[in-house]
Short mmCIF file of C-alpha atoms and ligand atoms in Angstrom, two decimals:
data_model
loop_
_atom_site.label_atom_id
_atom_site.label_comp_id
_atom_site.label_asym_id
_atom_site.label_seq_id
_atom_site.Cartn_x
_atom_site.Cartn_y
_atom_site.Cartn_z
CA UNK X 274 -6.33 39.26 3.12
CA UNK X 275 -5.78 36.97 0.18
CA UNK X 276 -4.22 33.57 -0.41
CA UNK X 277 -2.65 34.81 -3.65
CA UNK X 278 0.98 33.75 -3.61
CA UNK X 279 0.80 32.52 -0.01
CA UNK X 280 1.13 28.82 -0.82
CA UNK X 281 2.57 26.48 -3.44
CA UNK X 282 1.71 22.97 -4.55
CA UNK X 283 5.01 21.19 -4.08
CA UNK X 284 3.92 17.57 -4.31
CA UNK X 285 1.36 15.79 -6.46
CA UNK X 286 0.87 12.08 -6.92
CA UNK X 287 -1.78 9.94 -8.59
CA UNK X 288 -1.88 6.27 -7.66
CA UNK X 289 -1.35 4.15 -10.78
CA UNK X 290 -3.83 1.48 -9.70
CA UNK X 291 -7.36 1.41 -11.07
CA UNK X 292 -8.32 -1.79 -9.26
CA UNK X 293 -6.98 -2.61 -5.82
CA UNK X 294 -8.76 -5.65 -4.34
CA UNK X 295 -5.67 -6.60 -2.35
CA UNK X 296 -5.17 -3.27 -0.57
CA UNK X 297 -7.03 -1.65 2.31
CA UNK X 298 -8.47 1.84 2.12
CA UNK X 299 -6.06 3.19 4.73
CA UNK X 300 -3.16 1.59 2.87
CA UNK X 301 -4.14 3.38 -0.34
CA UNK X 302 -4.28 6.72 1.54
CA UNK X 303 -0.80 6.00 2.91
CA UNK X 304 0.59 5.00 -0.49
CA UNK X 305 -0.51 8.24 -2.11
CA UNK X 306 0.95 10.20 0.81
CA UNK X 307 4.29 8.46 0.22
CA UNK X 308 4.05 9.28 -3.49
CA UNK X 309 3.39 12.98 -2.94
CA UNK X 310 6.19 13.29 -0.35
CA UNK X 311 8.64 11.62 -2.73
CA UNK X 312 7.50 13.89 -5.55
CA UNK X 313 8.13 16.99 -3.44
CA UNK X 314 11.31 15.74 -1.77
CA UNK X 315 9.80 16.01 1.71
CA UNK X 316 9.39 13.50 4.52
CA UNK X 317 6.60 12.51 6.87
CA UNK X 318 8.16 14.57 9.64
CA UNK X 319 7.80 17.73 7.55
CA UNK X 320 4.00 17.37 7.48
CA UNK X 321 2.25 19.60 10.03
CA UNK X 322 -1.20 19.82 8.46
CA UNK X 323 -3.50 17.04 7.25
CA UNK X 324 -6.60 17.30 5.06
CA UNK X 325 -9.04 14.59 4.00
CA UNK X 326 -12.75 14.16 3.23
CA UNK X 327 -15.43 11.51 3.57
CA UNK X 328 -13.51 8.89 1.60
CA UNK X 329 -10.98 8.57 4.45
CA UNK X 330 -11.72 5.78 6.93
CA UNK X 331 -12.58 6.81 10.47
CA UNK X 332 -13.83 9.96 12.13
CA UNK X 333 -12.73 12.90 10.00
CA UNK X 334 -8.93 13.01 9.95
CA UNK X 335 -8.41 11.03 13.17
CA UNK X 336 -7.83 7.51 11.86
CA UNK X 337 -5.52 8.53 9.04
CA UNK X 338 -3.48 10.88 11.24
CA UNK X 339 -3.06 7.93 13.59
CA UNK X 340 -2.36 5.35 10.84
CA UNK X 341 0.31 7.60 9.33
CA UNK X 342 1.47 8.56 12.82
CA UNK X 343 1.58 12.23 11.92
CA UNK X 344 2.23 14.99 14.40
CA UNK X 345 0.13 17.79 12.95
CA UNK X 346 -1.06 21.13 14.28
CA UNK X 347 -3.82 21.73 11.76
CA UNK X 348 -6.52 19.42 10.33
CA UNK X 349 -9.54 19.92 8.07
CA UNK X 350 -11.97 17.26 6.88
CA UNK X 351 -14.48 19.45 5.07
CA UNK X 352 -16.50 17.13 2.85
CA UNK X 353 -18.14 18.57 -0.25
CA UNK X 354 -17.94 15.34 -2.24
CA UNK X 355 -15.61 15.23 -5.21
CA UNK X 356 -14.90 18.96 -4.98
CA UNK X 357 -13.44 18.59 -1.47
CA UNK X 358 -9.79 18.37 -2.50
CA UNK X 359 -9.81 21.62 -4.49
CA UNK X 360 -11.34 23.30 -1.49
CA UNK X 361 -8.70 21.63 0.71
CA UNK X 362 -5.93 23.26 -1.34
CA UNK X 363 -7.58 26.63 -0.74
CA UNK X 364 -8.11 25.95 2.96
CA UNK X 365 -4.51 24.75 3.27
CA UNK X 366 -3.33 27.97 1.62
CA UNK X 367 -5.44 29.94 4.13
CA UNK X 368 -3.98 27.99 7.03
CA UNK X 369 -0.44 28.51 5.71
CA UNK X 370 -1.09 32.22 5.21
CA UNK X 371 -2.29 32.40 8.81
CA UNK X 372 0.78 30.56 10.08
CA UNK X 373 -1.20 27.52 11.23
CA UNK X 374 0.90 25.03 9.24
CA UNK X 375 3.72 24.96 6.66
CA UNK X 376 3.35 21.59 4.93
CA UNK X 377 -0.22 20.39 4.39
CA UNK X 378 -0.86 16.87 3.16
CA UNK X 379 -4.15 16.15 1.34
CA UNK X 380 -5.10 12.55 0.56
CA UNK X 381 -7.93 10.84 -1.30
CA UNK X 382 -8.40 7.13 -1.90
CA UNK X 383 -11.15 4.63 -2.49
CA UNK X 384 -11.97 1.22 -3.89
CA UNK X 385 -15.53 1.38 -5.23
CA UNK X 386 -14.59 -0.90 -8.13
CA UNK X 387 -13.27 -3.70 -5.93
CA UNK X 388 -16.25 -3.30 -3.63
CA UNK X 389 -18.60 -3.68 -6.60
CA UNK X 390 -20.62 -0.56 -5.86
CA UNK X 391 -23.33 0.32 -8.38
CA UNK X 392 -22.09 3.80 -7.81
CA UNK X 393 -24.08 5.96 -10.15
CA UNK X 394 -27.24 4.02 -10.80
CA UNK X 395 -28.31 2.79 -7.37
CA UNK X 396 -30.41 4.96 -5.04
CA UNK X 397 -28.72 5.36 -1.66
CA UNK X 398 -30.66 6.42 1.44
CA UNK X 399 -27.72 7.95 3.26
CA UNK X 400 -28.32 9.50 6.65
CA UNK X 401 -32.01 9.55 7.57
CA UNK X 402 -31.51 12.69 9.66
CA UNK X 403 -30.58 14.49 6.44
CA UNK X 404 -33.77 16.54 5.95
CA UNK X 405 -34.07 15.97 2.20
CA UNK X 406 -33.73 12.17 2.26
CA UNK X 407 -37.38 11.40 3.02
CA UNK X 408 -38.42 13.62 0.09
CA UNK X 409 -35.91 12.19 -2.39
CA UNK X 410 -34.79 8.65 -1.62
CA UNK X 411 -38.27 7.11 -2.18
CA UNK X 412 -38.23 8.53 -5.73
CA UNK X 413 -35.05 6.71 -6.73
CA UNK X 414 -32.69 9.65 -7.04
CA UNK X 415 -29.28 8.38 -8.15
CA UNK X 416 -26.13 10.14 -9.19
CA UNK X 417 -26.86 9.53 -12.87
CA UNK X 418 -30.48 10.66 -13.03
CA UNK X 419 -29.85 13.73 -10.87
CA UNK X 420 -27.24 14.95 -13.37
CA UNK X 421 -29.46 13.83 -16.23
CA UNK X 422 -32.23 16.22 -15.18
CA UNK X 423 -29.73 19.07 -15.49
CA UNK X 424 -28.88 17.93 -19.01
CA UNK X 425 -32.56 17.59 -19.92
CA UNK X 426 -33.31 21.14 -18.78
CA UNK X 427 -30.22 22.50 -20.57
CA UNK X 428 -31.36 20.88 -23.80
CA UNK X 429 -34.84 22.35 -23.33
CA UNK X 430 -33.67 25.89 -22.57
CA UNK X 431 -30.71 26.20 -24.91
CA UNK X 432 -31.12 23.56 -27.60
CA UNK X 433 -28.05 21.64 -26.48
CA UNK X 434 -27.76 18.26 -28.20
CA UNK X 435 -26.50 14.81 -27.24
CA UNK X 436 -23.96 15.12 -30.04
CA UNK X 437 -22.53 18.30 -28.48
CA UNK X 438 -22.27 16.61 -25.07
CA UNK X 439 -20.59 13.65 -26.77
CA UNK X 440 -17.74 15.90 -27.94
CA UNK X 441 -16.66 16.23 -24.30
CA UNK X 442 -16.14 12.48 -24.05
CA UNK X 443 -14.47 12.41 -27.47
CA UNK X 444 -11.95 15.04 -26.33
CA UNK X 445 -11.23 13.15 -23.08
CA UNK X 446 -10.65 9.94 -25.05
CA UNK X 447 -8.20 11.70 -27.37
CA UNK X 448 -6.14 12.56 -24.27
CA UNK X 449 -6.55 9.20 -22.53
CA UNK X 450 -4.94 7.32 -25.43
CA UNK X 451 -1.61 8.76 -24.25
CA UNK X 452 -2.06 7.84 -20.58
CA UNK X 453 -0.82 4.29 -19.88
CA UNK X 454 -2.73 4.23 -16.58
CA UNK X 455 -6.08 5.33 -18.04
CA UNK X 456 -8.95 2.88 -17.63
CA UNK X 457 -10.34 3.62 -21.10
CA UNK X 458 -7.67 4.34 -23.72
CA UNK X 459 -9.61 3.86 -26.95
CA UNK X 460 -10.43 6.98 -28.91
CA UNK X 461 -14.21 7.22 -29.34
CA UNK X 462 -16.40 9.13 -31.76
CA UNK X 463 -19.55 11.19 -31.30
CA UNK X 464 -21.47 8.26 -32.82
CA UNK X 465 -19.95 5.85 -30.28
CA UNK X 466 -21.23 8.04 -27.44
CA UNK X 467 -24.76 8.67 -28.69
CA UNK X 468 -25.16 5.02 -29.68
CA UNK X 469 -24.02 3.69 -26.30
CA UNK X 470 -26.83 2.40 -24.05
CA UNK X 471 -29.03 4.99 -22.36
CA UNK X 472 -28.46 5.12 -18.61
CA UNK X 473 -30.73 7.99 -17.59
CA UNK X 474 -32.26 10.13 -20.35
CA UNK X 475 -30.49 11.97 -21.95
CA UNK X 476 -27.20 10.60 -20.60
CA UNK X 477 -25.71 7.55 -22.30
CA UNK X 478 -23.23 5.15 -20.85
CA UNK X 479 -20.32 7.03 -22.45
CA UNK X 480 -21.58 10.33 -20.99
CA UNK X 481 -20.69 8.87 -17.57
CA UNK X 482 -17.31 8.70 -15.86
CA UNK X 483 -15.49 5.50 -15.01
CA UNK X 484 -15.68 3.74 -11.63
CA UNK X 485 -12.14 3.16 -10.43
CA UNK X 486 -10.11 2.31 -7.36
CA UNK X 487 -7.11 4.45 -6.57
CA UNK X 488 -6.34 7.82 -5.12
CA UNK X 489 -4.10 10.82 -5.09
CA UNK X 490 -2.32 13.19 -2.79
CA UNK X 491 -1.11 16.77 -2.76
CA UNK X 492 1.31 18.77 -0.65
CA UNK X 493 0.52 22.44 -0.21
CA UNK X 494 3.46 24.28 1.33
CA UNK X 495 4.61 27.70 2.47
CA UNK X 496 6.62 29.77 -0.07
CA UNK X 497 9.95 29.29 1.74
CA UNK X 498 9.42 25.52 1.78
CA UNK X 499 8.57 25.44 -1.94
CA UNK X 500 11.65 27.49 -2.79
CA UNK X 501 13.90 25.14 -0.81
CA UNK X 502 12.84 22.18 -2.96
CA UNK X 503 14.01 21.14 -6.41
CA UNK X 504 10.57 21.04 -8.07
CA UNK X 505 9.09 23.64 -10.46
CA UNK X 506 7.13 26.26 -8.54
CA UNK X 507 3.35 26.03 -8.82
CA UNK X 508 1.74 28.89 -6.95
CA UNK X 509 -1.88 29.10 -5.76
CA UNK X 510 -3.22 32.47 -6.88
CA UNK X 511 -6.99 32.27 -6.44
CA UNK X 512 -9.76 30.12 -5.07
CA UNK X 513 -13.50 30.13 -4.59
CA UNK X 514 -16.11 27.83 -3.12
CA UNK X 515 -19.90 27.79 -3.31
CA UNK X 516 -22.39 25.10 -2.34
CA UNK X 517 -25.70 25.25 -4.19
CA UNK X 518 -28.96 23.40 -3.60
CA UNK X 519 -32.62 23.59 -4.45
CA UNK X 520 -33.00 27.20 -3.27
CA UNK X 521 -35.96 26.46 -1.02
CA UNK X 522 -37.96 25.14 -3.95
CA UNK X 523 -37.04 27.93 -6.39
CA UNK X 524 -35.15 25.20 -8.27
CA UNK X 525 -32.95 26.44 -11.12
CA UNK X 526 -30.96 23.74 -12.90
CA UNK X 527 -29.54 26.10 -15.50
CA UNK X 528 -26.54 27.14 -13.44
CA UNK X 529 -24.21 25.67 -10.83
CA UNK X 530 -22.24 26.99 -7.87
CA UNK X 531 -19.35 27.50 -10.29
CA UNK X 532 -20.97 30.83 -11.17
CA UNK X 533 -19.92 32.06 -7.71
CA UNK X 534 -16.81 30.00 -6.96
CA UNK X 535 -15.35 30.80 -10.38
CA UNK X 536 -16.01 34.54 -10.09
CA UNK X 537 -14.38 34.59 -6.65
CA UNK X 538 -11.33 32.66 -7.84
CA UNK X 539 -10.81 34.85 -10.93
CA UNK X 540 -11.19 38.01 -8.84
CA UNK X 541 -8.63 36.84 -6.29
CA UNK X 542 -6.18 35.68 -8.96
CA UNK X 543 -6.61 38.83 -11.03
CA UNK X 544 -6.92 36.84 -14.25
CA UNK X 545 -9.69 36.24 -16.81
CA UNK X 546 -10.95 33.02 -18.40
CA UNK X 547 -9.03 33.99 -21.56
CA UNK X 548 -5.78 33.88 -19.54
CA UNK X 549 -6.27 30.19 -18.67
CA UNK X 550 -4.00 27.98 -20.80
CA UNK X 551 -5.23 24.67 -19.40
CA UNK X 552 -8.37 23.73 -17.44
CA UNK X 553 -9.12 20.65 -15.37
CA UNK X 554 -12.91 20.53 -15.35
CA UNK X 555 -14.78 18.01 -13.20
CA UNK X 556 -16.20 15.40 -15.51
CA UNK X 557 -18.43 13.05 -13.54
CA UNK X 558 -20.67 13.34 -16.61
CA UNK X 559 -20.39 15.24 -19.86
CA UNK X 560 -23.10 17.67 -18.71
CA UNK X 561 -21.01 18.53 -15.62
CA UNK X 562 -18.27 19.88 -17.91
CA UNK X 563 -20.68 21.86 -20.06
CA UNK X 564 -22.31 23.58 -17.07
CA UNK X 565 -18.98 24.46 -15.47
CA UNK X 566 -17.49 25.89 -18.66
CA UNK X 567 -20.46 28.24 -18.92
CA UNK X 568 -20.56 29.15 -15.25
CA UNK X 569 -16.81 29.75 -15.08
CA UNK X 570 -17.14 32.17 -17.99
CA UNK X 571 -15.28 30.28 -20.72
CA UNK X 572 -18.39 30.86 -22.85
CA UNK X 573 -21.78 32.51 -22.40
CA UNK X 574 -24.62 30.68 -20.63
CA UNK X 575 -26.32 28.40 -23.09
CA UNK X 576 -23.38 28.44 -25.53
CA UNK X 577 -21.60 25.45 -23.95
CA UNK X 578 -22.80 23.02 -26.58
CA UNK X 579 -21.25 25.05 -29.39
CA UNK X 580 -18.12 25.69 -27.32
CA UNK X 581 -17.27 22.03 -26.73
CA UNK X 582 -18.11 20.84 -30.25
CA UNK X 583 -15.62 20.05 -32.99
CA UNK X 584 -12.74 19.21 -30.69
CA UNK X 585 -12.41 22.58 -28.98
CA UNK X 586 -11.34 20.85 -25.74
CA UNK X 587 -8.63 18.69 -27.38
CA UNK X 588 -5.05 19.70 -26.58
CA UNK X 589 -3.25 20.98 -29.67
CA UNK X 590 -6.54 21.22 -31.59
CA UNK X 591 -8.99 23.39 -29.70
CA UNK X 592 -8.92 26.67 -27.80
CA UNK X 593 -9.27 25.25 -24.30
CA UNK X 594 -7.34 22.02 -23.64
CA UNK X 595 -9.06 20.21 -20.76
CA UNK X 596 -8.44 17.06 -18.71
CA UNK X 597 -5.33 16.01 -20.60
CA UNK X 598 -4.98 12.90 -18.41
CA UNK X 599 -8.27 11.60 -19.85
CA UNK X 600 -10.23 12.90 -16.86
CA UNK X 601 -12.89 11.03 -14.97
CA UNK X 602 -14.54 10.12 -18.25
CA UNK X 603 -11.60 7.95 -19.37
CA UNK X 604 -8.73 7.91 -16.90
CA UNK X 605 -9.68 7.74 -13.25
CA UNK X 606 -12.42 8.69 -10.77
CA UNK X 607 -11.00 7.22 -7.55
CA UNK X 608 -13.45 6.86 -4.65
CA UNK X 609 -16.11 8.34 -6.98
CA UNK X 610 -14.43 11.65 -6.24
CA UNK X 611 -12.43 13.24 -9.01
CA UNK X 612 -11.29 16.47 -7.38
CA UNK X 613 -7.72 15.53 -6.56
CA UNK X 614 -6.89 14.22 -10.03
CA UNK X 615 -8.09 17.56 -11.39
CA UNK X 616 -5.44 19.39 -9.36
CA UNK X 617 -2.77 16.77 -10.12
CA UNK X 618 -3.10 17.10 -13.91
CA UNK X 619 -3.10 20.91 -13.65
CA UNK X 620 0.15 20.69 -11.66
CA UNK X 621 1.64 18.38 -14.32
CA UNK X 622 0.69 20.89 -17.00
CA UNK X 623 2.15 23.86 -15.12
CA UNK X 624 5.38 21.94 -14.47
CA UNK X 625 5.60 20.85 -18.10
CA UNK X 626 5.32 17.23 -16.96
CA UNK X 627 2.16 16.23 -18.81
CA UNK X 628 2.49 13.62 -21.56
CA UNK X 629 4.31 15.30 -24.48
CA UNK X 630 1.39 14.54 -26.78
CA UNK X 631 -0.96 16.62 -24.63
CA UNK X 632 1.38 19.10 -22.92
CA UNK X 633 0.13 22.64 -23.46
CA UNK X 634 2.89 24.93 -24.66
CA UNK X 635 3.81 27.83 -22.37
CA UNK X 636 1.30 26.68 -19.79
CA UNK X 637 1.71 29.41 -17.19
CA UNK X 638 -1.81 29.74 -15.75
CA UNK X 639 -4.18 26.84 -15.14
CA UNK X 640 -7.57 26.36 -13.54
CA UNK X 641 -9.01 23.35 -11.77
CA UNK X 642 -12.65 23.11 -10.87
CA UNK X 643 -14.67 20.54 -8.96
CA UNK X 644 -18.36 19.78 -8.60
CA UNK X 645 -19.15 17.38 -5.76
CA UNK X 646 -22.39 15.75 -4.74
CA UNK X 647 -25.34 15.88 -7.12
CA UNK X 648 -25.59 18.74 -9.59
CA UNK X 649 -29.35 18.19 -9.81
CA UNK X 650 -30.08 18.35 -6.06
CA UNK X 651 -27.27 19.84 -3.96
CA UNK X 652 -23.63 20.16 -4.83
CA UNK X 653 -20.35 21.65 -3.75
CA UNK X 654 -18.41 23.82 -6.14
CA UNK X 655 -14.72 24.70 -5.79
CA UNK X 656 -12.43 26.57 -8.17
CA UNK X 657 -8.66 26.87 -7.96
CA UNK X 658 -6.35 28.97 -10.11
CA UNK X 659 -2.62 28.23 -10.19
CA UNK X 660 0.38 29.86 -11.81
CA UNK X 661 3.83 28.65 -12.75
CA UNK X 662 6.46 30.89 -11.21
CA UNK E 26 -48.26 2.79 -20.73
CA UNK E 27 -45.28 2.43 -18.49
CA UNK E 28 -43.76 -0.87 -17.55
CA UNK E 29 -43.99 -2.53 -14.16
CA UNK E 30 -44.15 0.07 -11.40
CA UNK E 31 -40.97 0.11 -9.34
CA UNK E 32 -41.51 -0.56 -5.62
CA UNK E 33 -41.21 2.74 -3.77
CA UNK E 34 -39.30 2.65 -0.46
CA UNK E 35 -41.11 4.13 2.54
CA UNK E 36 -40.21 7.68 3.53
CA UNK E 37 -38.86 8.10 7.05
CA UNK E 38 -40.75 10.94 8.79
CA UNK E 39 -39.07 13.20 11.32
CA UNK E 40 -40.84 15.24 14.04
CA UNK E 41 -40.81 18.14 11.55
CA UNK E 42 -42.73 16.21 8.90
CA UNK E 43 -45.02 13.80 10.74
CA UNK E 44 -48.11 15.85 9.83
CA UNK E 45 -47.14 15.79 6.16
CA UNK E 46 -46.94 12.00 6.03
CA UNK E 47 -50.07 11.57 8.18
CA UNK E 48 -51.85 13.70 5.58
CA UNK E 49 -50.68 11.65 2.60
CA UNK E 50 -51.89 8.54 4.45
CA UNK E 51 -55.29 10.29 4.67
CA UNK E 52 -55.20 11.16 0.96
CA UNK E 53 -54.15 14.81 1.28
CA UNK E 54 -51.07 16.54 -0.16
CA UNK E 55 -49.74 19.46 1.89
CA UNK E 56 -47.17 22.11 1.15
CA UNK E 57 -45.48 24.29 3.73
CA UNK E 58 -46.02 28.03 3.54
CA UNK E 59 -44.57 30.90 5.54
CA UNK E 60 -47.08 33.32 7.05
CA UNK E 61 -44.38 35.95 7.58
CA UNK E 62 -43.20 36.31 3.96
CA UNK E 63 -46.10 34.49 2.33
CA UNK E 64 -43.96 32.12 0.26
CA UNK E 65 -44.42 28.37 -0.09
CA UNK E 66 -41.25 26.27 -0.05
CA UNK E 67 -40.06 22.73 -0.75
CA UNK E 68 -39.09 20.36 0.87
CA UNK E 69 -41.23 21.19 3.92
CA UNK E 70 -39.45 22.76 6.88
CA UNK E 71 -40.45 24.26 10.22
CA UNK E 72 -38.22 27.23 9.45
CA UNK E 73 -38.82 29.27 6.28
CA UNK E 74 -35.79 29.00 3.95
CA UNK E 75 -36.47 32.49 2.60
CA UNK E 76 -36.86 34.62 5.75
CA UNK E 77 -36.01 32.19 8.59
CA UNK E 78 -39.35 32.81 10.26
CA UNK E 79 -40.76 29.91 12.30
CA UNK E 80 -44.30 31.06 11.43
CA UNK E 81 -44.86 28.35 8.86
CA UNK E 82 -48.05 26.40 8.25
CA UNK E 83 -49.41 23.47 6.25
CA UNK E 84 -51.73 24.29 3.36
CA UNK E 85 -53.42 21.80 1.08
CA UNK E 86 -51.98 21.82 -2.43
CA UNK E 87 -54.20 21.78 -5.50
CA UNK E 88 -51.95 18.95 -6.69
CA UNK E 89 -51.41 20.41 -10.13
CA UNK E 90 -48.30 21.67 -11.80
CA UNK E 91 -45.89 21.39 -14.74
CA UNK E 92 -42.79 19.33 -15.44
CA UNK E 93 -39.65 21.47 -14.91
CA UNK E 94 -37.26 18.64 -15.81
CA UNK E 95 -37.23 14.85 -15.74
CA UNK E 96 -35.14 11.80 -16.54
CA UNK E 97 -36.16 8.22 -17.19
CA UNK E 98 -33.85 5.85 -15.37
CA UNK E 99 -33.26 3.13 -17.97
CA UNK E 100 -30.59 1.23 -16.07
CA UNK E 101 -32.96 -0.24 -13.49
CA UNK E 102 -34.95 -3.47 -13.22
CA UNK E 103 -38.13 -1.43 -13.60
CA UNK E 104 -37.42 1.86 -15.41
CA UNK E 105 -38.87 4.91 -13.67
CA UNK E 106 -39.06 8.65 -14.23
CA UNK E 107 -37.76 11.13 -11.69
CA UNK E 108 -38.75 14.75 -12.19
CA UNK E 109 -38.92 18.22 -10.81
CA UNK E 110 -42.51 19.42 -10.92
CA UNK E 111 -43.32 23.10 -10.37
CA UNK E 112 -46.59 23.19 -8.45
CA UNK E 113 -49.19 25.80 -9.33
CA UNK E 114 -48.54 27.15 -5.81
CA UNK E 115 -45.13 28.18 -7.17
CA UNK E 116 -42.65 25.82 -5.55
CA UNK E 117 -40.70 23.05 -7.32
CA UNK E 118 -40.47 19.54 -5.89
CA UNK E 119 -38.61 16.38 -6.69
CA UNK E 120 -40.98 13.52 -7.52
CA UNK E 121 -41.78 10.62 -9.84
CA UNK E 122 -43.89 10.69 -12.98
CA UNK E 123 -46.04 7.56 -12.95
CA UNK E 124 -48.79 5.73 -14.84
CA UNK E 125 -47.74 7.18 -18.19
CA UNK E 126 -45.78 6.57 -21.38
CA UNK E 127 -42.26 7.62 -20.44
CA UNK E 128 -41.36 8.24 -24.08
CA UNK E 129 -44.11 10.86 -24.41
CA UNK E 130 -43.04 13.02 -21.45
CA UNK E 131 -42.14 16.65 -22.12
CA UNK E 132 -40.80 19.56 -20.09
CA UNK E 133 -43.63 22.04 -19.54
CA UNK E 134 -46.30 19.34 -19.63
CA UNK E 135 -49.22 19.77 -17.20
CA UNK E 136 -49.40 17.08 -14.51
CA UNK E 137 -51.64 16.17 -11.59
CA UNK E 138 -51.14 14.47 -8.26
CA UNK E 139 -51.23 10.72 -7.70
CA UNK E 140 -50.44 9.43 -4.20
CA UNK E 141 -48.41 6.28 -4.74
CA UNK E 142 -48.18 3.49 -2.16
CA UNK E 143 -44.79 2.73 -0.62
CA UNK E 144 -43.32 -0.38 0.97
CA UNK E 145 -44.76 -0.25 4.48
CA UNK E 146 -44.99 3.53 4.82
CA UNK E 147 -47.30 6.40 3.95
CA UNK E 148 -47.86 7.12 0.24
CA UNK E 149 -45.62 9.63 -1.53
CA UNK E 150 -46.83 12.41 -3.83
CA UNK E 151 -46.20 11.58 -7.49
CA UNK E 152 -47.61 13.03 -10.71
CA UNK E 153 -49.13 11.87 -13.95
CA UNK E 154 -49.99 13.81 -17.14
CA UNK E 155 -53.14 15.88 -16.53
ZN1 ZN S 993 -40.67 33.29 5.11
#
């Protein structure tokens, strides 16, 4: 049993807002749902599956199903942080393949910017029943310093430099200049990044993603539904998922769950990293991108620094165009969860609807990958491979 | 030396870890070890994460180890250093590096235990250069 070819992404919509103080969270979820339905040419009544994660208000999917007044026969609210929405596409494809639904709606939305959250630099206790909290929260673990420890170890083991990490931000900024909705549209240099204030050694301010309000939605549909619509056909051909943690104390920060989720996705799709024309790579921090590129097999372990340097991720310049919307580093990281925008930009690329300045020519196979939670403690990893038909 | 020590929030013990936190209050640092497979693990659990045996026990740690990785949080009122320290017993724990010059820290550096007071709770195990 495989999901290869069993489902298509027929609708994709990114909310243009980056600051939404005058809208509720449920309203933002509804607005992105409207956007994705309009994009696909479907209506609310076509939706028979609904997927969301922890950013949705209410208990799992219940409040949003009720707010939208959906009549669905399949729901899934698996929450693996920012990687949830890539995993939702895979789970929706599984459900469609099993006949459990035909049109699956996935929504993400959030307003951390309006709510003034110190998202990445403030320790958060979370749920005290979570067994690790008592052994981590007192020490001031934040999003930023948990990722920073991964970067520190990578530098120690492989000689990776801050300048190499900076190239990832530089590439994202080259793409963001063409995106009118991007939060940060100025092209930056390696010097700009390494001279920006230190947040958590060795990560500087410009190694970190933006904090934005907004959201996005996707519609994953059965083949006969996709073929009845007027949109270009974007087929799901492979997926993998793999949570990774501290391994019982045998901590190893040199690799991520992408090692497993990527291998599974490539095996199912029957393609190799060299077949990928465009990659959406989760960019909560520059180090996140570096780790994933290595673990997904775009370069050997430890070679990520050399791989990303000198503009190799810039569309039209380098070998692997990535995050052509500007990514989380420059464009958008709605709800502090960037997974859905990763899929959306990959869909734009496969349809030939990316900005002309960054559109990859003959983009027939694309990958999207998400890392959710904290790379340095425990994280979710989800890989998706899509093909233009 | 480091700047002003950040106030450390109290840990919240669970039935599984009460003995651990009682021990730190008495000045002792325990690790959890499995008597079935012989391996120590971190964070402490009743059930061994390697073999799922419930035959686990508390053993006193020597309180020595080496820095596996670390990061100094600069964007904080009182900068502080989080770290993974690999104990000489062989398991790696998340902790703070304290009472030291943050700019002189290095991966691989030998460190030793310091039990640091918390706000209204038992002390938490931290480390300082040996
Ligand atoms: Zn055991």
